[in-house]
Short mmCIF file of C-alpha atoms in Angstrom, two decimals:
data_model
loop_
_atom_site.label_atom_id
_atom_site.label_comp_id
_atom_site.label_asym_id
_atom_site.label_seq_id
_atom_site.Cartn_x
_atom_site.Cartn_y
_atom_site.Cartn_z
CA MET A 1 -16.80 21.20 -5.98
CA TYR A 2 -14.32 20.19 -3.35
CA LEU A 3 -13.34 20.82 0.25
CA ASP A 4 -10.16 22.85 0.77
CA LEU A 5 -8.89 20.96 3.79
CA TRP A 6 -5.72 22.97 4.43
CA ASN A 7 -7.48 26.35 4.38
CA LEU A 8 -10.34 25.07 6.52
CA VAL A 9 -8.10 23.54 9.18
CA GLY A 10 -5.68 26.47 9.01
CA GLY A 11 -8.53 28.91 9.63
CA LEU A 12 -9.92 26.83 12.48
CA ILE A 13 -6.51 26.54 14.16
CA HIS A 14 -5.92 30.26 13.75
CA TRP A 15 -9.31 31.04 15.31
CA LEU A 16 -8.74 28.62 18.18
CA MET A 17 -5.16 29.62 19.03
CA VAL A 18 -5.42 33.41 18.47
CA ASP A 19 -9.04 34.36 19.08
CA VAL A 20 -9.94 31.91 21.87
CA ILE A 21 -6.85 30.67 23.71
CA GLY A 22 -4.84 33.85 22.92
CA GLU A 23 -7.58 36.05 24.39
CA ILE A 24 -7.82 33.91 27.51
CA LEU A 25 -4.04 34.03 27.99
CA ASN A 26 -4.03 37.79 27.44
CA TRP A 27 -6.71 38.13 30.09
CA LEU A 28 -4.46 36.10 32.40
CA HIS A 29 -1.56 38.50 31.51
CA LEU A 30 0.48 35.66 29.89
CA TYR A 31 1.35 37.80 26.86
CA GLY A 32 4.54 35.92 25.92
CA LEU A 33 2.80 32.54 25.82
CA ALA A 34 -0.09 34.01 23.82
CA ASP A 35 2.31 35.48 21.27
CA TRP A 36 4.21 32.19 20.98
CA LEU A 37 1.02 30.18 20.47
CA GLY A 38 -0.14 32.69 17.88
CA SER A 39 3.12 32.72 15.92
CA SER A 40 2.99 31.41 12.37
CA GLY A 41 5.39 28.50 12.95
CA VAL A 42 3.35 27.01 15.78
CA LEU A 43 0.12 27.49 13.83
CA HIS A 44 1.69 25.79 10.79
CA ILE A 45 2.88 22.75 12.78
CA LEU A 46 -0.51 22.43 14.54
CA THR A 47 -2.31 22.64 11.18
CA ILE A 48 -0.09 19.87 9.78
CA ILE A 49 -0.79 17.65 12.80
CA VAL A 50 -4.58 18.19 12.64
CA VAL A 51 -4.71 17.64 8.86
CA GLY A 52 -2.60 14.50 9.33
CA LEU A 53 -5.02 13.14 11.95
CA ILE A 54 -7.99 13.88 9.67
CA ILE A 55 -6.33 12.12 6.72
CA LEU A 56 -5.45 9.17 8.97
CA VAL A 57 -9.00 8.83 10.32
CA VAL A 58 -10.57 9.17 6.87
CA GLY A 59 -8.16 6.58 5.46
CA MET A 60 -8.89 4.16 8.30
CA LEU A 61 -12.65 4.64 7.90
CA VAL A 62 -12.42 3.91 4.17
CA SER A 63 -10.27 0.84 4.92
CA ILE A 64 -12.82 -0.41 7.46
CA THR A 65 -15.58 0.08 4.89
CA LEU A 66 -13.48 -1.94 2.44
CA ILE A 67 -13.35 -4.79 4.99
CA TRP A 68 -17.14 -4.63 5.20
CA GLN A 69 -17.45 -4.56 1.40
CA ASP A 70 -15.07 -7.50 1.10
CA ARG A 71 -16.98 -9.61 3.63
CA LYS A 72 -20.39 -8.74 2.27
CA MET A 73 -19.48 -9.26 -1.39
CA LEU A 74 -17.51 -12.45 -0.78
CA GLY A 75 -20.59 -13.70 1.07
CA ARG A 76 -22.74 -12.95 -1.96
CA PHE A 77 -20.23 -14.63 -4.28
CA MET A 78 -20.38 -17.74 -2.08
CA ASP A 79 -24.17 -17.63 -1.77
CA ARG A 80 -24.10 -16.52 1.89
CA VAL A 81 -25.41 -13.30 3.45
CA GLY A 82 -22.09 -12.14 4.90
CA THR A 83 -21.81 -10.16 8.14
CA GLN A 84 -24.99 -9.63 10.16
CA VAL A 85 -24.09 -7.42 13.16
CA GLY A 86 -25.88 -4.06 13.04
CA PRO A 87 -27.57 -2.49 10.01
CA PHE A 88 -26.28 -4.22 6.82
CA GLY A 89 -23.59 -5.84 8.98
CA LEU A 90 -21.76 -2.53 9.32
CA PHE A 91 -20.90 -3.00 13.02
CA GLN A 92 -19.07 -6.31 12.60
CA ASN A 93 -15.64 -4.64 12.24
CA PHE A 94 -16.14 -2.55 15.38
CA ALA A 95 -17.21 -5.70 17.28
CA ASP A 96 -14.03 -7.38 16.05
CA ALA A 97 -11.94 -4.40 17.17
CA LEU A 98 -13.51 -4.62 20.64
CA LYS A 99 -12.78 -8.34 20.74
CA VAL A 100 -9.10 -8.06 19.86
CA LEU A 101 -8.73 -5.22 22.39
CA VAL A 102 -9.31 -7.61 25.32
CA LYS A 103 -7.22 -10.48 23.94
CA GLU A 104 -4.06 -11.61 25.68
CA TYR A 105 -0.62 -10.79 24.24
CA ILE A 106 1.41 -13.98 24.00
CA ILE A 107 5.09 -13.86 23.04
CA PRO A 108 6.38 -17.29 22.07
CA ASP A 109 9.36 -18.31 24.21
CA ALA A 110 11.47 -19.01 21.15
CA ALA A 111 10.78 -15.67 19.44
CA ASP A 112 13.36 -12.95 18.96
CA ARG A 113 12.83 -10.43 21.80
CA LEU A 114 13.75 -7.34 19.79
CA ILE A 115 12.40 -7.92 16.30
CA TYR A 116 9.22 -9.83 17.18
CA PRO A 117 7.48 -6.76 18.74
CA LEU A 118 9.06 -4.39 16.20
CA ALA A 119 7.78 -6.05 13.00
CA PRO A 120 4.03 -5.40 13.53
CA ILE A 121 4.74 -1.77 14.42
CA LEU A 122 6.62 -1.39 11.14
CA ILE A 123 3.99 -3.18 9.06
CA ILE A 124 1.01 -1.32 10.55
CA GLY A 125 2.76 2.05 10.74
CA LEU A 126 4.02 1.89 7.16
CA SER A 127 0.62 0.79 5.88
CA MET A 128 -0.96 3.80 7.59
CA ALA A 129 1.89 6.02 6.32
CA MET A 130 0.88 5.29 2.73
CA PHE A 131 -2.20 7.51 3.08
CA VAL A 132 0.14 10.51 3.05
CA THR A 133 0.48 10.73 -0.73
CA ILE A 134 -3.09 9.87 -1.75
CA PRO A 135 -5.14 12.96 -2.70
CA TYR A 136 -8.92 12.58 -2.43
CA SER A 137 -9.60 15.76 -4.41
CA GLN A 138 -7.90 19.01 -5.42
CA GLY A 139 -8.18 20.28 -1.85
CA PHE A 140 -8.34 17.15 0.31
CA TYR A 141 -4.78 15.87 0.52
CA MET A 142 -1.92 15.59 2.97
CA SER A 143 1.04 16.26 0.68
CA ASN A 144 1.31 17.52 -2.86
CA SER A 145 4.85 16.54 -3.75
CA ASP A 146 6.30 16.17 -7.24
CA LEU A 147 7.44 12.65 -6.36
CA SER A 148 4.17 11.35 -4.85
CA VAL A 149 3.98 8.31 -7.14
CA ILE A 150 7.50 7.14 -6.43
CA LEU A 151 7.10 7.76 -2.67
CA THR A 152 3.95 5.62 -2.54
CA LEU A 153 5.62 2.78 -4.43
CA ALA A 154 8.69 3.06 -2.18
CA ILE A 155 6.67 2.69 1.02
CA LEU A 156 4.69 -0.16 -0.57
CA ALA A 157 7.96 -1.96 -1.32
CA VAL A 158 9.26 -1.71 2.27
CA VAL A 159 6.34 -3.68 3.77
CA PRO A 160 7.44 -7.15 2.50
CA PHE A 161 10.77 -6.55 4.23
CA ALA A 162 8.95 -6.04 7.54
CA VAL A 163 6.94 -9.20 6.78
CA LEU A 164 10.17 -11.16 6.32
CA MET A 165 11.47 -9.70 9.62
CA GLY A 166 8.32 -10.78 11.46
CA GLY A 167 8.35 -14.23 9.88
CA TRP A 168 11.97 -14.79 10.84
CA ALA A 169 11.65 -13.39 14.36
CA SER A 170 8.64 -15.56 15.26
CA ASN A 171 10.91 -18.61 15.04
CA ASN A 172 8.16 -20.81 13.67
CA LYS A 173 8.43 -22.93 10.53
CA TYR A 174 5.18 -21.64 9.03
CA THR A 175 6.06 -18.01 9.60
CA LEU A 176 9.53 -18.51 8.13
CA ILE A 177 8.13 -20.06 4.95
CA GLY A 178 5.51 -17.31 4.76
CA GLY A 179 8.13 -14.57 5.09
CA MET A 180 10.33 -16.17 2.42
CA ARG A 181 7.34 -16.39 0.09
CA ALA A 182 6.67 -12.69 0.66
CA ALA A 183 10.26 -11.99 -0.46
CA ALA A 184 9.82 -14.20 -3.53
CA GLN A 185 6.61 -12.39 -4.38
CA THR A 186 8.37 -9.01 -4.17
CA CYS A 187 10.96 -10.25 -6.68
CA ALA A 188 8.11 -11.17 -9.00
CA TYR A 189 5.68 -8.24 -9.11
CA GLU A 190 7.92 -5.24 -8.48
CA VAL A 191 9.35 -4.85 -11.99
CA PRO A 192 6.06 -5.11 -13.99
CA LEU A 193 4.50 -2.70 -11.48
CA LEU A 194 7.22 -0.09 -11.97
CA LEU A 195 7.20 -0.50 -15.75
CA SER A 196 3.45 0.04 -16.04
CA VAL A 197 3.82 3.15 -13.86
CA ALA A 198 6.66 4.30 -16.17
CA SER A 199 4.29 4.17 -19.15
CA VAL A 200 1.85 6.45 -17.29
CA VAL A 201 4.72 8.82 -16.49
CA VAL A 202 5.81 8.89 -20.15
CA LEU A 203 2.35 10.04 -21.23
CA THR A 204 1.70 12.53 -18.43
CA GLY A 205 5.28 13.74 -17.91
CA SER A 206 4.82 14.06 -14.17
CA MET A 207 4.92 12.05 -10.95
CA ASN A 208 2.51 14.38 -9.17
CA PHE A 209 -0.97 12.89 -8.74
CA MET A 210 -2.54 16.32 -9.29
CA ASP A 211 -0.84 16.65 -12.69
CA ILE A 212 -1.68 13.08 -13.69
CA VAL A 213 -5.36 13.58 -12.84
CA ALA A 214 -5.41 16.98 -14.59
CA PHE A 215 -3.87 15.37 -17.68
CA GLN A 216 -6.59 12.72 -17.72
CA TYR A 217 -9.25 15.39 -17.30
CA GLU A 218 -7.93 17.30 -20.31
CA ASN A 219 -7.34 14.28 -22.54
CA THR A 220 -8.84 10.93 -21.71
CA TRP A 221 -8.70 8.32 -18.97
CA LEU A 222 -5.38 6.54 -19.33
CA VAL A 223 -7.07 3.14 -19.14
CA ILE A 224 -8.08 3.64 -22.79
CA PRO A 225 -4.62 4.01 -24.41
CA LEU A 226 -2.86 1.91 -21.74
CA ILE A 227 -5.32 -0.96 -21.31
CA ILE A 228 -2.45 -3.49 -21.23
CA GLY A 229 -0.67 -1.44 -18.60
CA PHE A 230 -3.84 -1.31 -16.54
CA ILE A 231 -4.15 -5.11 -16.56
CA VAL A 232 -0.47 -5.52 -15.61
CA PHE A 233 -0.83 -2.95 -12.84
CA LEU A 234 -4.01 -4.59 -11.52
CA VAL A 235 -2.41 -8.04 -11.31
CA SER A 236 0.77 -6.64 -9.74
CA ILE A 237 -1.10 -4.58 -7.18
CA ILE A 238 -3.23 -7.59 -6.14
CA ALA A 239 0.05 -9.45 -5.62
CA GLU A 240 1.41 -6.44 -3.74
CA VAL A 241 -1.44 -6.39 -1.20
CA GLU A 242 -1.26 -10.18 -0.79
CA ARG A 243 -4.83 -11.02 -1.70
CA VAL A 244 -6.07 -14.27 -3.26
CA PRO A 245 -4.93 -15.53 -5.81
CA PHE A 246 -1.53 -14.19 -4.69
CA ASP A 247 -1.81 -14.68 -0.93
CA LEU A 248 1.02 -17.22 -0.77
CA PRO A 249 2.65 -15.61 2.30
CA GLU A 250 -0.45 -16.37 4.37
CA ALA A 251 -1.81 -19.40 2.53
CA GLU A 252 -4.07 -20.61 5.33
CA ALA A 253 -4.58 -24.07 3.82
CA GLU A 254 -0.84 -24.87 3.94
CA LEU A 255 0.76 -22.46 6.40
CA VAL A 256 -1.88 -22.06 9.17
CA GLU A 257 -1.94 -18.22 8.93
CA GLY A 258 1.37 -17.74 7.14
CA TRP A 259 3.85 -15.22 8.51
CA GLN A 260 1.35 -13.89 11.10
CA THR A 261 0.75 -17.28 12.78
CA GLU A 262 2.44 -16.25 16.03
CA TYR A 263 0.83 -12.80 16.23
CA GLY A 264 -2.40 -12.73 18.24
CA GLY A 265 -4.84 -10.29 19.76
CA MET A 266 -4.45 -6.62 18.94
CA ARG A 267 -1.44 -7.29 16.71
CA PHE A 268 -3.37 -9.74 14.56
CA GLY A 269 -6.34 -7.39 14.32
CA LEU A 270 -4.29 -4.38 13.29
CA ILE A 271 -2.19 -6.38 10.80
CA MET A 272 -5.45 -7.58 9.26
CA MET A 273 -6.66 -3.98 9.05
CA SER A 274 -3.38 -2.75 7.60
CA GLN A 275 -3.78 -5.20 4.72
CA TYR A 276 -7.03 -3.49 3.85
CA ALA A 277 -5.32 -0.12 4.24
CA ARG A 278 -2.85 -1.28 1.59
CA SER A 279 -5.73 -2.53 -0.56
CA PHE A 280 -7.22 0.94 -0.29
CA VAL A 281 -3.93 2.52 -1.36
CA GLY A 282 -3.63 0.04 -4.24
CA ALA A 283 -7.17 0.68 -5.44
CA SER A 284 -6.71 4.44 -5.17
CA LEU A 285 -3.46 4.18 -7.17
CA ILE A 286 -5.44 2.46 -9.93
CA VAL A 287 -8.11 5.17 -9.76
CA LEU A 288 -5.55 7.98 -9.83
CA LEU A 289 -3.33 6.55 -12.55
CA PHE A 290 -5.89 4.99 -14.89
CA PHE A 291 -9.45 6.07 -14.05
CA GLY A 292 -9.27 9.84 -13.99
CA GLY A 293 -9.00 10.34 -10.23
CA TRP A 294 -11.77 12.40 -8.68
CA HIS A 295 -13.35 13.68 -11.88
CA GLY A 296 -16.81 12.44 -12.73
CA PRO A 297 -20.13 13.61 -14.10
CA PHE A 298 -22.40 15.96 -12.10
CA ALA A 299 -19.31 17.70 -10.68
CA ASP A 300 -21.49 20.64 -9.57
CA TYR A 301 -23.58 18.55 -7.18
CA ILE A 302 -21.40 15.64 -6.12
CA PRO A 303 -18.12 16.61 -4.36
CA ALA A 304 -14.89 15.40 -5.95
CA GLY A 305 -13.88 13.43 -2.85
CA ILE A 306 -17.10 11.41 -3.00
CA TRP A 307 -16.40 10.50 -6.64
CA PHE A 308 -12.91 9.37 -5.67
CA VAL A 309 -14.10 7.11 -2.85
CA VAL A 310 -16.91 5.68 -5.04
CA LYS A 311 -14.35 4.85 -7.74
CA VAL A 312 -12.13 3.19 -5.13
CA PHE A 313 -15.04 1.00 -4.04
CA LEU A 314 -15.79 0.11 -7.66
CA VAL A 315 -12.15 -0.85 -8.32
CA PHE A 316 -12.12 -2.88 -5.11
CA ILE A 317 -14.95 -4.98 -6.59
CA LEU A 318 -12.33 -6.27 -9.06
CA PHE A 319 -10.14 -7.33 -6.12
CA VAL A 320 -13.05 -9.17 -4.44
CA TRP A 321 -14.04 -10.75 -7.74
CA ALA A 322 -10.49 -12.07 -8.23
CA TRP A 323 -10.60 -13.47 -4.69
CA ALA A 324 -13.86 -15.29 -5.39
CA ALA A 325 -12.95 -16.54 -8.86
CA PHE A 326 -9.35 -17.75 -8.75
CA PRO A 327 -7.57 -20.48 -6.77
CA ARG A 328 -4.25 -19.69 -5.08
CA ILE A 329 -1.18 -20.16 -7.27
CA ARG A 330 2.21 -21.57 -6.29
CA THR A 331 5.44 -19.63 -5.71
CA ASP A 332 7.08 -20.81 -8.92
CA GLN A 333 3.87 -20.04 -10.81
CA ILE A 334 3.77 -16.42 -9.62
CA LEU A 335 7.45 -15.99 -10.58
CA ASP A 336 6.74 -17.51 -14.00
CA LEU A 337 3.61 -15.40 -14.44
CA CYS A 338 5.32 -12.15 -13.57
CA TRP A 339 8.61 -12.69 -15.41
CA LYS A 340 7.42 -14.53 -18.51
CA ARG A 341 3.96 -13.03 -19.03
CA LEU A 342 3.58 -9.68 -17.25
CA LEU A 343 7.08 -8.35 -17.99
CA PRO A 344 6.75 -8.66 -21.82
CA LEU A 345 3.25 -7.18 -21.59
CA ALA A 346 4.58 -4.26 -19.54
CA ALA A 347 7.38 -3.75 -22.10
CA ILE A 348 4.87 -3.74 -24.98
CA ASN A 349 2.77 -1.26 -23.01
CA LEU A 350 5.77 1.00 -22.50
CA PHE A 351 6.54 0.93 -26.23
CA ILE A 352 2.90 1.80 -26.97
CA ALA A 353 3.11 4.76 -24.57
CA VAL A 354 6.33 5.98 -26.20
CA PHE A 355 4.73 5.58 -29.64
CA PHE A 356 1.66 7.62 -28.65
CA LYS A 357 3.79 10.31 -27.08
CA THR A 358 6.17 10.53 -30.05
CA MET A 359 3.29 10.74 -32.51
CA GLY A 360 1.98 13.65 -30.47
CA TRP A 361 -1.44 12.09 -29.86
CA PHE A 362 -1.31 12.90 -26.16
CA MET B 1 10.07 25.15 -0.59
CA LEU B 2 11.48 21.69 0.03
CA LEU B 3 10.53 21.96 3.70
CA ASP B 4 7.01 23.09 2.80
CA THR B 5 6.48 19.96 0.75
CA TYR B 6 8.19 17.37 2.89
CA LEU B 7 7.60 18.56 6.46
CA PRO B 8 3.94 17.35 6.37
CA ILE B 9 5.11 13.97 5.06
CA ALA B 10 7.70 13.60 7.84
CA ILE B 11 5.24 14.61 10.57
CA TYR B 12 2.55 12.33 9.13
CA ILE B 13 4.88 9.31 9.04
CA VAL B 14 5.75 9.90 12.70
CA ILE B 15 2.01 10.02 13.54
CA ALA B 16 1.37 6.85 11.51
CA LEU B 17 4.18 4.97 13.25
CA ALA B 18 2.84 6.12 16.64
CA ILE B 19 -0.62 4.64 15.93
CA PRO B 20 0.35 0.96 16.48
CA VAL B 21 2.41 1.91 19.55
CA ILE B 22 -0.58 3.70 21.10
CA ALA B 23 -2.93 0.86 20.12
CA PHE B 24 -0.68 -1.75 21.75
CA TRP B 25 -0.35 0.36 24.87
CA LEU B 26 -4.17 0.68 25.06
CA ASN B 27 -4.38 -3.08 24.60
CA ASP B 28 -2.06 -3.49 27.60
CA LEU B 29 -4.60 -1.66 29.78
CA PHE B 30 -7.50 -3.94 28.87
CA ARG B 31 -6.07 -7.40 28.32
CA PRO B 32 -5.56 -10.16 30.87
CA THR B 33 -2.14 -11.76 31.47
CA LYS B 34 -2.24 -15.40 32.44
CA HIS B 35 0.95 -16.84 31.08
CA THR B 36 1.41 -20.59 31.18
CA ALA B 37 4.22 -22.73 29.84
CA LEU B 38 1.99 -24.18 27.11
CA LYS B 39 1.04 -20.76 25.79
CA GLY B 40 4.66 -19.83 25.22
CA GLU B 41 5.31 -22.84 23.07
CA THR B 42 5.85 -22.37 19.34
CA TYR B 43 2.72 -23.26 17.40
CA GLU B 44 3.04 -26.39 15.34
CA CYS B 45 -0.53 -27.65 14.98
CA GLY B 46 -0.62 -29.10 18.49
CA GLU B 47 2.53 -31.21 18.15
CA ALA B 48 5.61 -30.56 20.26
CA PRO B 49 7.84 -28.39 18.02
CA ILE B 50 10.85 -30.20 16.57
CA GLY B 51 14.12 -28.31 16.17
CA GLU B 52 14.82 -24.66 15.44
CA ALA B 53 13.00 -22.70 12.76
CA GLN B 54 15.76 -20.14 12.22
CA VAL B 55 17.69 -22.39 9.89
CA GLN B 56 19.67 -21.60 6.74
CA PHE B 57 16.55 -21.54 4.59
CA HIS B 58 16.92 -22.96 1.11
CA PHE B 59 15.18 -20.43 -1.12
CA GLN B 60 14.70 -21.89 -4.54
CA TYR B 61 14.19 -18.78 -6.66
CA TYR B 62 17.72 -17.36 -6.50
CA MET B 63 17.95 -17.07 -10.31
CA TYR B 64 14.92 -14.77 -10.28
CA ALA B 65 16.39 -12.83 -7.37
CA ILE B 66 19.58 -12.14 -9.34
CA ILE B 67 17.68 -10.99 -12.43
CA PHE B 68 15.47 -8.89 -10.16
CA VAL B 69 18.45 -7.05 -8.70
CA VAL B 70 19.53 -6.07 -12.22
CA PHE B 71 16.06 -5.25 -13.47
CA ASP B 72 15.06 -3.11 -10.52
CA VAL B 73 17.92 -0.75 -11.37
CA ILE B 74 16.72 -0.64 -14.99
CA ALA B 75 13.22 0.19 -13.77
CA VAL B 76 14.58 3.14 -11.77
CA PHE B 77 16.49 4.41 -14.83
CA LEU B 78 13.35 4.02 -16.92
CA LEU B 79 11.27 6.03 -14.44
CA ILE B 80 13.76 8.91 -14.50
CA TRP B 81 13.90 8.72 -18.30
CA ALA B 82 10.09 8.65 -18.51
CA LEU B 83 9.81 11.71 -16.26
CA ASN B 84 12.04 13.71 -18.63
CA PHE B 85 10.57 12.30 -21.82
CA ASP B 86 9.10 15.64 -22.88
CA ALA B 87 12.39 17.45 -22.43
CA PHE B 88 14.34 15.27 -24.86
CA ALA B 89 14.88 17.28 -28.02
CA SER B 90 16.61 14.61 -30.07
CA VAL B 91 15.12 11.32 -31.18
CA SER B 92 18.32 9.47 -30.35
CA SER B 93 17.95 9.97 -26.59
CA LYS B 94 14.60 8.22 -26.80
CA ILE B 95 15.88 5.44 -29.01
CA ILE B 96 19.00 4.74 -26.92
CA MET B 97 17.05 4.09 -23.75
CA LEU B 98 14.54 1.85 -25.52
CA ALA B 99 17.38 -0.07 -27.18
CA PHE B 100 19.06 -0.45 -23.80
CA PHE B 101 15.81 -1.72 -22.29
CA ALA B 102 15.24 -4.13 -25.17
CA LEU B 103 18.78 -5.48 -24.71
CA MET B 104 18.06 -6.04 -21.03
CA LEU B 105 14.84 -7.87 -21.89
CA VAL B 106 16.68 -10.13 -24.33
CA GLY B 107 19.30 -10.82 -21.67
CA ALA B 108 16.68 -11.62 -19.03
CA PHE B 109 14.81 -14.02 -21.31
CA TYR B 110 18.06 -15.68 -22.35
CA ALA B 111 18.94 -16.14 -18.67
CA LEU B 112 15.50 -17.54 -17.87
CA ARG B 113 15.62 -19.95 -20.80
CA LYS B 114 19.25 -20.99 -20.51
CA GLU B 115 18.89 -22.48 -17.05
CA ASP B 116 17.61 -25.96 -17.64
CA LYS B 117 16.08 -26.15 -14.19
CA ILE B 118 15.46 -22.65 -12.90
CA TRP B 119 13.70 -23.96 -9.82
CA ILE B 120 16.40 -25.52 -7.69
#
C-alpha cells in the first residue's frame, strides 16, 4: 500500500488548470491563455514544482521531528526530561524558529563580503537538495534516476567544501580551525563510505534505490551478509553529518561553536536545521541500503512510507546513542580510525560481497 | 528520457537553493538593526582580537590528503566496476580489479607506515 504522489499531483494540477482555471478563462474569452495553461508542458512543469514543494516540506517536517527526537532522547540518556514546550515538547522547535526569525543579522567587520553570506546559502540549500533522491515508497519520490546513490553521495561530499568556505570567510580563528577540521574529516571518511556502498552495488547490481530495495525484498536485508559494511557505513555517515563523536568542526568545548561561530540569528538556526536534514538523509541511506527500505510486515494495513519513516527514526536512535555514549575524538584519531581501521574493514567487506556474488548466493 | 529523469532534479535543486534566500529575506522584514562598533568585532571570547585569521594555515594531515586524492579515484573506479559486476563474463575481469585494489591498499599502508611521523 503506497501513495502514488506523481499521479495524484498530476491529476490535481490537470483538474485545477484545465477544469477550473481553463473554464474561467474560456468564459472570459481568453482562449489562447487557457490553451497555453492547459498544454502538457506547462502541466508537467507545474506538477514537478508542486511535487518538489511537497517533498521539501515532508523532508523538513521529518528533520524537525528528528531534532525533537534527538533532544528528548538525549535528555533521557542524561537523566533529564528534555524539551517541555507544548505536548511532549513538540513545539520547542517552532518556538526556536520564531526566536531566530526576530534576531539581528550581524556581519563581522573583518569578514569576506562576498563569501560570508554565500556559504550558509550553499550549506542550507545543498542539505535541502539531498531530499531529491530519497524515495519514501514506490510512489512517493521526487526522482527515480539510475544514479540516485551516487548523486546523493556527491551532494553530501560538497557540503564540507561550503563549510570550509564559511570558516575561511568569517575571518575568525575558531571558524578557520573548524573549517580545516571539516576538510580533514572529509579526507578520512569519504573512502570507507564509498567502498561500503560499492559492496552494496556489487550485490544488487544497481545504483537505483528502487532496484536496491526490490533486491532486498526478494532476497534478504543486506545488513545480514554485509554486517561489516553496515558498521563501516554507520561510522562514516555519523562522521559525514558531523555528530558526536565526530563533531570536531564544531567542537564547542574548544572552538566556541566551530566554523559557525560568526553566524547568528536565522543563519545559525537554519544551519542547525540543515545538519538534521543531513542526518535524515544519512539515516535514510542506511535504511535504503541495508534495512530493506520501505518494506515491513503488515504491508496491507500500514503504508510503505510510514514504515520508511519509522525505520529512519529507529536508525536515528543509533546516532543519538553514539552521541550519548562516546566522547569526542581528535583530528589525528579520526584520520587513524578511518584509514587504519575502517578502510581494511571496508576492503574485507568488499571481498565478502564479491565472494557471495561469484558463488551465486545472491 | 534523460530530460524526464533529470528535469525534476534540476528544478528541485533550484527550489532548495531558493529556500535559504527566501528565509533570509523574511528574516530581514522582522529583525531589528542596531549596529554598533562592538557588534562588528570578530568574536574572540571577549578579548580584543589579535592579528588576522586568514593566515597560511598549517594543516598537519597532508600525507593523508595525498593518499586520499589517489584513493578517491580508486573508489570511483570501483563503483563503476561494481555497477557492471554482473555483466563481466570472464573471471579475469573480476580478478584484475581486485588485484589492482589490493595493490593500492598495500601501497597506502606502506605509505602510512613508512612515514615515521605522519602528523607534522
